[in-house]
mmCIF file of C-alpha atoms and ligand atoms in Angstrom:
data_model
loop_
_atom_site.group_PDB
_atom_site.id
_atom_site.type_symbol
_atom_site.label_atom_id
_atom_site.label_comp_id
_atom_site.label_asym_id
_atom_site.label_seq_id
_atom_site.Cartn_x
_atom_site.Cartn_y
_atom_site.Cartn_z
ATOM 1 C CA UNK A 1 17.482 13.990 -6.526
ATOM 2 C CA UNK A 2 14.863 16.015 -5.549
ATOM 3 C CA UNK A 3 11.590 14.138 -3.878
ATOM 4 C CA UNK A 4 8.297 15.670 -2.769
ATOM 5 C CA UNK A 5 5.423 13.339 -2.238
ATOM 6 C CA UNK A 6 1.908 14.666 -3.130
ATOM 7 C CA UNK A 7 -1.702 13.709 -3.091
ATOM 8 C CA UNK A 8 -2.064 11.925 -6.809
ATOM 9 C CA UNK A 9 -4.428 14.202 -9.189
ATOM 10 C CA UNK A 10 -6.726 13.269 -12.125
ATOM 11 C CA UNK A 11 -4.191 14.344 -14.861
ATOM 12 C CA UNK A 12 -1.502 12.278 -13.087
ATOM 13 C CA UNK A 13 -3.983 9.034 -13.757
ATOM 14 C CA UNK A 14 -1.800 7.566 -16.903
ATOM 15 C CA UNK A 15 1.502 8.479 -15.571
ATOM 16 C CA UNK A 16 0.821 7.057 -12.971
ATOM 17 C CA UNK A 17 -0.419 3.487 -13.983
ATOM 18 C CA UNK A 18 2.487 3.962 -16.567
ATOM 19 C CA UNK A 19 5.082 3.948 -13.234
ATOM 20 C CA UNK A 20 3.859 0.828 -11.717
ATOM 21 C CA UNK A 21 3.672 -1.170 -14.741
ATOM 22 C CA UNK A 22 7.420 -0.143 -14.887
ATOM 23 C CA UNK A 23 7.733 -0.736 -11.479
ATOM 24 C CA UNK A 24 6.630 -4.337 -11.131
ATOM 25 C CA UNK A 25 8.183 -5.359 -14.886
ATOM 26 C CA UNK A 26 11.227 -7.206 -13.094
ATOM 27 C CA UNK A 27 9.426 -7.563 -9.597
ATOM 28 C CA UNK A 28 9.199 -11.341 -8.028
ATOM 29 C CA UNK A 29 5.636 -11.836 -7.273
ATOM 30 C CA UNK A 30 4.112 -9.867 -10.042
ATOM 31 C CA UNK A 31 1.178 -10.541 -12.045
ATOM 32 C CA UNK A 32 1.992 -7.537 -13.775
ATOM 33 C CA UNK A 33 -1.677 -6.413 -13.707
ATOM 34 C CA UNK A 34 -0.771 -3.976 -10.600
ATOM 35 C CA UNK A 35 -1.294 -0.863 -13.409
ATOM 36 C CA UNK A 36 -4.962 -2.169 -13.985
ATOM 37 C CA UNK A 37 -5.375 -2.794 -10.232
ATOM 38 C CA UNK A 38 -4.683 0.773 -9.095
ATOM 39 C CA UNK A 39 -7.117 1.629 -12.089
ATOM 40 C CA UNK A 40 -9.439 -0.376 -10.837
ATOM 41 C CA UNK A 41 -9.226 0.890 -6.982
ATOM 42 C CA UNK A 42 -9.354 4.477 -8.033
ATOM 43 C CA UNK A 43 -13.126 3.797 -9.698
ATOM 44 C CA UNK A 44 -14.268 1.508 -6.416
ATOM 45 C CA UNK A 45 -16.162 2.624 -3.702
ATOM 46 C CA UNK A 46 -12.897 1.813 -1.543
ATOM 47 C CA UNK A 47 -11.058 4.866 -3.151
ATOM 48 C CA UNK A 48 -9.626 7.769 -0.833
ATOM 49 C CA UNK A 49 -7.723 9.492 -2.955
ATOM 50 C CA UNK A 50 -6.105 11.268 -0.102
ATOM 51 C CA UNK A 51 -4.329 7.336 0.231
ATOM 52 C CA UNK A 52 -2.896 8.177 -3.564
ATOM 53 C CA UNK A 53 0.371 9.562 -3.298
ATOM 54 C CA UNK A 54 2.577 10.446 -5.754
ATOM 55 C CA UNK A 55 6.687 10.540 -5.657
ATOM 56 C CA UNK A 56 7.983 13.236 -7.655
ATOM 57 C CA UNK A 57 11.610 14.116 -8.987
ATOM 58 C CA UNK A 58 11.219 17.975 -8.469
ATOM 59 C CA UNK A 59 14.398 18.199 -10.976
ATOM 60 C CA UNK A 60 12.980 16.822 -13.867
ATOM 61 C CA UNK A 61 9.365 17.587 -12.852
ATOM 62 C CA UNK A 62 8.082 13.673 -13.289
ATOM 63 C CA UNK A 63 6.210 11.157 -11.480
ATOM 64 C CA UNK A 64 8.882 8.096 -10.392
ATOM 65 C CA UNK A 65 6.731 6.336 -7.640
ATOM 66 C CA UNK A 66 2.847 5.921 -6.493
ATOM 67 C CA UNK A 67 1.482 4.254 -3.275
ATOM 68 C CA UNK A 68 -1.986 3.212 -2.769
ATOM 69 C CA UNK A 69 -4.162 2.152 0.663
ATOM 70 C CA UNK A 70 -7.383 0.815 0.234
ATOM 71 C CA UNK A 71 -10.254 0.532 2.697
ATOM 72 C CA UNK A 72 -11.060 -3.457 4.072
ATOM 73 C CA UNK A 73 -12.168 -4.910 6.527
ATOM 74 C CA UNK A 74 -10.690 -7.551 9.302
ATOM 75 C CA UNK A 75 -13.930 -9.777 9.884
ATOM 76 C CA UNK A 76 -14.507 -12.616 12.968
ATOM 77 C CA UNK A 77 -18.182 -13.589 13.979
ATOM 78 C CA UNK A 78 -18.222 -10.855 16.627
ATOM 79 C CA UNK A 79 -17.063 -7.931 14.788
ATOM 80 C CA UNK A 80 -15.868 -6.205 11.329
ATOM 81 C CA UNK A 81 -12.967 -4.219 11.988
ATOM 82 C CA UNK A 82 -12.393 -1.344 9.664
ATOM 83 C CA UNK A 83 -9.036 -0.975 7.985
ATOM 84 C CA UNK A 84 -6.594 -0.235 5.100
ATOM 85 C CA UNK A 85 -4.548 -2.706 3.149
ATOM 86 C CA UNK A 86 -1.507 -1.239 1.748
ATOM 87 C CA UNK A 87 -1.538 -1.917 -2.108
ATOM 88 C CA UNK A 88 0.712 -1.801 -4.336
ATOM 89 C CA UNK A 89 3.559 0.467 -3.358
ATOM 90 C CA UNK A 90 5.744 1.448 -6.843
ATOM 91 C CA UNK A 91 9.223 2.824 -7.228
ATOM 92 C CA UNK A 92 10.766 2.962 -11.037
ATOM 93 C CA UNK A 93 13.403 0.964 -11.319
ATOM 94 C CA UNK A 94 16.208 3.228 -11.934
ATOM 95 C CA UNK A 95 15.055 5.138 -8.864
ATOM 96 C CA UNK A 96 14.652 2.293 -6.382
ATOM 97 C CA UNK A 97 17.074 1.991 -3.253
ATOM 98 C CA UNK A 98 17.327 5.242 -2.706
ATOM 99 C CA UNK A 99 14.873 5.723 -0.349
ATOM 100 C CA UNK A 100 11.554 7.150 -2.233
ATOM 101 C CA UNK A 101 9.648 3.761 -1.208
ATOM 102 C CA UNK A 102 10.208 4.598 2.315
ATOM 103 C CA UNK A 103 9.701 8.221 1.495
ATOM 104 C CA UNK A 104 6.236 7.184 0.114
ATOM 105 C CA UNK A 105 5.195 4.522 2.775
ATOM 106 C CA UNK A 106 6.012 7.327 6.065
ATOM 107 C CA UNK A 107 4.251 9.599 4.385
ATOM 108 C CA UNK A 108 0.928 7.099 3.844
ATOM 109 C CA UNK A 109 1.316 5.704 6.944
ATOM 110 C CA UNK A 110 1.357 9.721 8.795
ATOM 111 C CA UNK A 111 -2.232 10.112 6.346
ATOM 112 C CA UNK A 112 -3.599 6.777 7.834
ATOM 113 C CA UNK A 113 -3.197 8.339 11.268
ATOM 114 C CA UNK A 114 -4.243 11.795 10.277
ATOM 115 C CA UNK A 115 -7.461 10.661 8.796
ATOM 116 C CA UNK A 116 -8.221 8.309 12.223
ATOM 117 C CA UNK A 117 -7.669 4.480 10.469
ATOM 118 C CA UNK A 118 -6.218 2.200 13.340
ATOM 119 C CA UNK A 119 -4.277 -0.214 11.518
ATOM 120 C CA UNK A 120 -2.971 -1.287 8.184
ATOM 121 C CA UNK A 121 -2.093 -4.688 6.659
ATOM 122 C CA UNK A 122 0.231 -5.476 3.792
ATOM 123 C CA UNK A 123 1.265 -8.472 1.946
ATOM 124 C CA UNK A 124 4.839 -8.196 1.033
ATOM 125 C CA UNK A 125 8.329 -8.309 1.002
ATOM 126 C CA UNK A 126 9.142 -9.694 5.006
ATOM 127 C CA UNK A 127 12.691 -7.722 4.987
ATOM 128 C CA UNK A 128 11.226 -4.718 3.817
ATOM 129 C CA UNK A 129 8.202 -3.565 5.840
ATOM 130 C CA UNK A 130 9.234 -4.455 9.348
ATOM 131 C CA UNK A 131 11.434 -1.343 9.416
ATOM 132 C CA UNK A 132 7.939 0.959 9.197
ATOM 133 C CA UNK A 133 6.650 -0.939 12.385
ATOM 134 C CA UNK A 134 4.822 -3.842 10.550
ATOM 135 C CA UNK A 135 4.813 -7.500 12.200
ATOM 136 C CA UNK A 136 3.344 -10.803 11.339
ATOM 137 C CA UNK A 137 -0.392 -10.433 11.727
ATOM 138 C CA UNK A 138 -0.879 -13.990 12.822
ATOM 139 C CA UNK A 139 0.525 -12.183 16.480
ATOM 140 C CA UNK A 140 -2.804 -10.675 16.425
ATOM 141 C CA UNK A 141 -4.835 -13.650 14.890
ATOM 142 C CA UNK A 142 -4.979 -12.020 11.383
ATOM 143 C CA UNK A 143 -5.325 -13.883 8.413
ATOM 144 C CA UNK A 144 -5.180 -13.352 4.766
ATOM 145 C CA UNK A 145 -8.354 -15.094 3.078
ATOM 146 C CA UNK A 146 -5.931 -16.754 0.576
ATOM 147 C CA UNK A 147 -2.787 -18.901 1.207
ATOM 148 C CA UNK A 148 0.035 -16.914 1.938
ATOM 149 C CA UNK A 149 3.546 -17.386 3.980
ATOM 150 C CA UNK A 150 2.925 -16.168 7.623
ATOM 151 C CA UNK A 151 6.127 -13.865 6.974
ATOM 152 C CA UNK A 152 4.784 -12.329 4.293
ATOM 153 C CA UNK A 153 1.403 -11.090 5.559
ATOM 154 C CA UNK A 154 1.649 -8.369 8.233
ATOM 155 C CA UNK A 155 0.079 -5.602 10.238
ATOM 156 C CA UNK A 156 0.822 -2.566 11.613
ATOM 157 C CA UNK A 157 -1.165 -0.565 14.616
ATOM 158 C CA UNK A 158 -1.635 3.165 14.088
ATOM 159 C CA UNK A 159 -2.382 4.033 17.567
ATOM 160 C CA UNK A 160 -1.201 2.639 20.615
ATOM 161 C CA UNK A 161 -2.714 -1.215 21.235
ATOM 162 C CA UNK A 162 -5.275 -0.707 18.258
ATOM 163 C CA UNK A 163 -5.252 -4.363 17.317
ATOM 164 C CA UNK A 164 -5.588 -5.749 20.763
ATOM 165 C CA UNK A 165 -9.123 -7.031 20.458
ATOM 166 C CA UNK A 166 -9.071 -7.366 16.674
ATOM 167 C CA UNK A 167 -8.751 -10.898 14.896
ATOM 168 C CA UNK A 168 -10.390 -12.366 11.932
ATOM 169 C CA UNK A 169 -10.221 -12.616 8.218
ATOM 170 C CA UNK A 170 -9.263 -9.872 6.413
ATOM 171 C CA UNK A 171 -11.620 -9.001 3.767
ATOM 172 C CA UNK A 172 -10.799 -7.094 0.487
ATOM 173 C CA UNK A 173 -12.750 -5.764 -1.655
ATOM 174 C CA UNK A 174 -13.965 -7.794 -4.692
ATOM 175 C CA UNK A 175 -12.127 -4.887 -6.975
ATOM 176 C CA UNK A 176 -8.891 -6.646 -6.295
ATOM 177 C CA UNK A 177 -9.943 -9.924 -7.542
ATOM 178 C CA UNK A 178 -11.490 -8.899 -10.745
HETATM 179 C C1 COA B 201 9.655 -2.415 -3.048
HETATM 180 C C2 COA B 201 9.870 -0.960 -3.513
HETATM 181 C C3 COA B 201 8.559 -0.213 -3.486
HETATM 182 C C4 COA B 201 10.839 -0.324 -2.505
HETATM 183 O O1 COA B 201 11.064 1.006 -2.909
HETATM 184 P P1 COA B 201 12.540 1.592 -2.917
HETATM 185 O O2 COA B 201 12.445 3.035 -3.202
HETATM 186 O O3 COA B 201 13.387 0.754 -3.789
HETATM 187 O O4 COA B 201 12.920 1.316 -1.386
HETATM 188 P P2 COA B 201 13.835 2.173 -0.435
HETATM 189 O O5 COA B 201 14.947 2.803 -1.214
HETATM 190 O O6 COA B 201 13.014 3.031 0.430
HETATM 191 O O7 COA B 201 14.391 1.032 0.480
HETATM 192 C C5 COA B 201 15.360 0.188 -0.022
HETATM 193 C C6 COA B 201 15.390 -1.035 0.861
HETATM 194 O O8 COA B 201 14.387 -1.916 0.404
HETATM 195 C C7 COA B 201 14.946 -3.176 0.166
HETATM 196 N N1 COA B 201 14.221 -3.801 -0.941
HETATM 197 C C8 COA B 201 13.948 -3.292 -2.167
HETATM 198 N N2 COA B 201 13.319 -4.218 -2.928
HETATM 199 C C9 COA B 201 13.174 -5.315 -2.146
HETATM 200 C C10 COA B 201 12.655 -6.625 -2.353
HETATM 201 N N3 COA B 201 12.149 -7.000 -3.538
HETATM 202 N N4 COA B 201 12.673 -7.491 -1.323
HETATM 203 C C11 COA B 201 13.201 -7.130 -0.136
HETATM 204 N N5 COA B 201 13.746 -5.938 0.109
HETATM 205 C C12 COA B 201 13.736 -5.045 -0.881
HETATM 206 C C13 COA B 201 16.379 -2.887 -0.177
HETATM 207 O O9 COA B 201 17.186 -4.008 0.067
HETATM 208 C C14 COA B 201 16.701 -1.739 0.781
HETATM 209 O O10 COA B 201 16.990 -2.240 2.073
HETATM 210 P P3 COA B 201 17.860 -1.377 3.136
HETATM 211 O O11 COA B 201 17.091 -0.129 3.433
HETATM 212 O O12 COA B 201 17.937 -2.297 4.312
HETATM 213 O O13 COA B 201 19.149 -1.105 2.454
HETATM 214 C C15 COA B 201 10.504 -0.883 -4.928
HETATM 215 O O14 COA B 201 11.707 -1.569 -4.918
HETATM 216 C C16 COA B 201 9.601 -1.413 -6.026
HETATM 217 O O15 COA B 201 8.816 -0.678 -6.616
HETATM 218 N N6 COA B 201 9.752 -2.715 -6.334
HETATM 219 C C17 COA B 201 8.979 -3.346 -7.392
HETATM 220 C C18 COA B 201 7.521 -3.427 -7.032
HETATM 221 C C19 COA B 201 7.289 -4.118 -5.710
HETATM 222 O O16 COA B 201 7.821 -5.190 -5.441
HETATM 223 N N7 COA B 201 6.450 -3.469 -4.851
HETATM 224 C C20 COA B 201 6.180 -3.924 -3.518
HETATM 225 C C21 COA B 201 5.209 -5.034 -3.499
HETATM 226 S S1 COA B 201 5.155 -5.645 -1.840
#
């Protein structure tokens, strides 16, 4: 297995959604609309597409995992906080375990701190994301605007102590609830 990952491209678009409908078939907390999700982020005002990266299997020349981060915003009644949510991250099933999720997250996580973002939240697996650096984000007084397990929701400074004055409400954009 050969795996480069690389900035997604228009002609990639239907491959792509194709690979995380695949992805999140036999996933736990799916509401297997993550292909129409990633559609919709890509048309949003929230879209960099230097946050849509590709996995490729260089043998057989074909898409096998995509990872997206999305602006938002962490919001308390002194401040909005810009930042990126990490959402959804997508590994075909025959290719998962072997590394190309982490493969994909390092190298989105390297982009967040090349393009100057301070932090990133995710809502996801609690065993998974902790090895990248992520914690709970109640430690820094963020919360997800819907009910979720305190495990489950977690943040992740890009720079040294860039979440020490930042609490609040983290705000997505209304794409992801449509
Ligand atoms: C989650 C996902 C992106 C991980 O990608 P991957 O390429 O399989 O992951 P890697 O090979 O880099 O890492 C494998 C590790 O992830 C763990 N892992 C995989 N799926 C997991 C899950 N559902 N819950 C907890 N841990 C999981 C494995 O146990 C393994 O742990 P180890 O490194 O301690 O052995 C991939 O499994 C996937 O697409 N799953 C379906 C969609 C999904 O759930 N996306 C994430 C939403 S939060």
């Amino acid at each position: 297995m050969n795996i480069i990952i690389k900035q997604e491209q228009e002609e990639d678009y239907k491959i792509t959604e194709k690979v995380v409908k695949c992805a999140f078939a036999n996933a736990e907390h799916s509401d297997e609309n993550e292909h129409n999700l990633v559609c919709r982020l890509r048309n949003s005002n929230v879209f960099i597409p230097e946050f849509s990266l590709v996995a490729m299997d260089n043998d057989d020349n074909r898409i096998v995992g995509h990872i997206l981060l999305t602006k938002i915003k962490i919001n308390n009644e002194d401040q909005v906080v810009e930042s990126l949510a990490l959402a959804p991250v997508s590994v075909l099933p025959e290719y998962q375990n072997q590394g190309v999720g982490k493969l994909l997250i390092t190298k989105a996580l390297k982009k967040a701190k090349e393009l100057k973002f301070n932090s990133i939240v995710v809502l996801g697996h609690p065993e998974y994301y902790p090895k990248f650096g992520f914690k709970k984000a109640s430690i820094w007084g963020i919360k997800a605007p819907f009910e979720v397990s305190d495990e489950a929701f977690m943040a992740m400074e890009l720079g040294e102590n860039t979440l020490d004055k930042v609490s609040g409400f983290v705000e997505y954009p209304s794409v992801f609830f449509e």
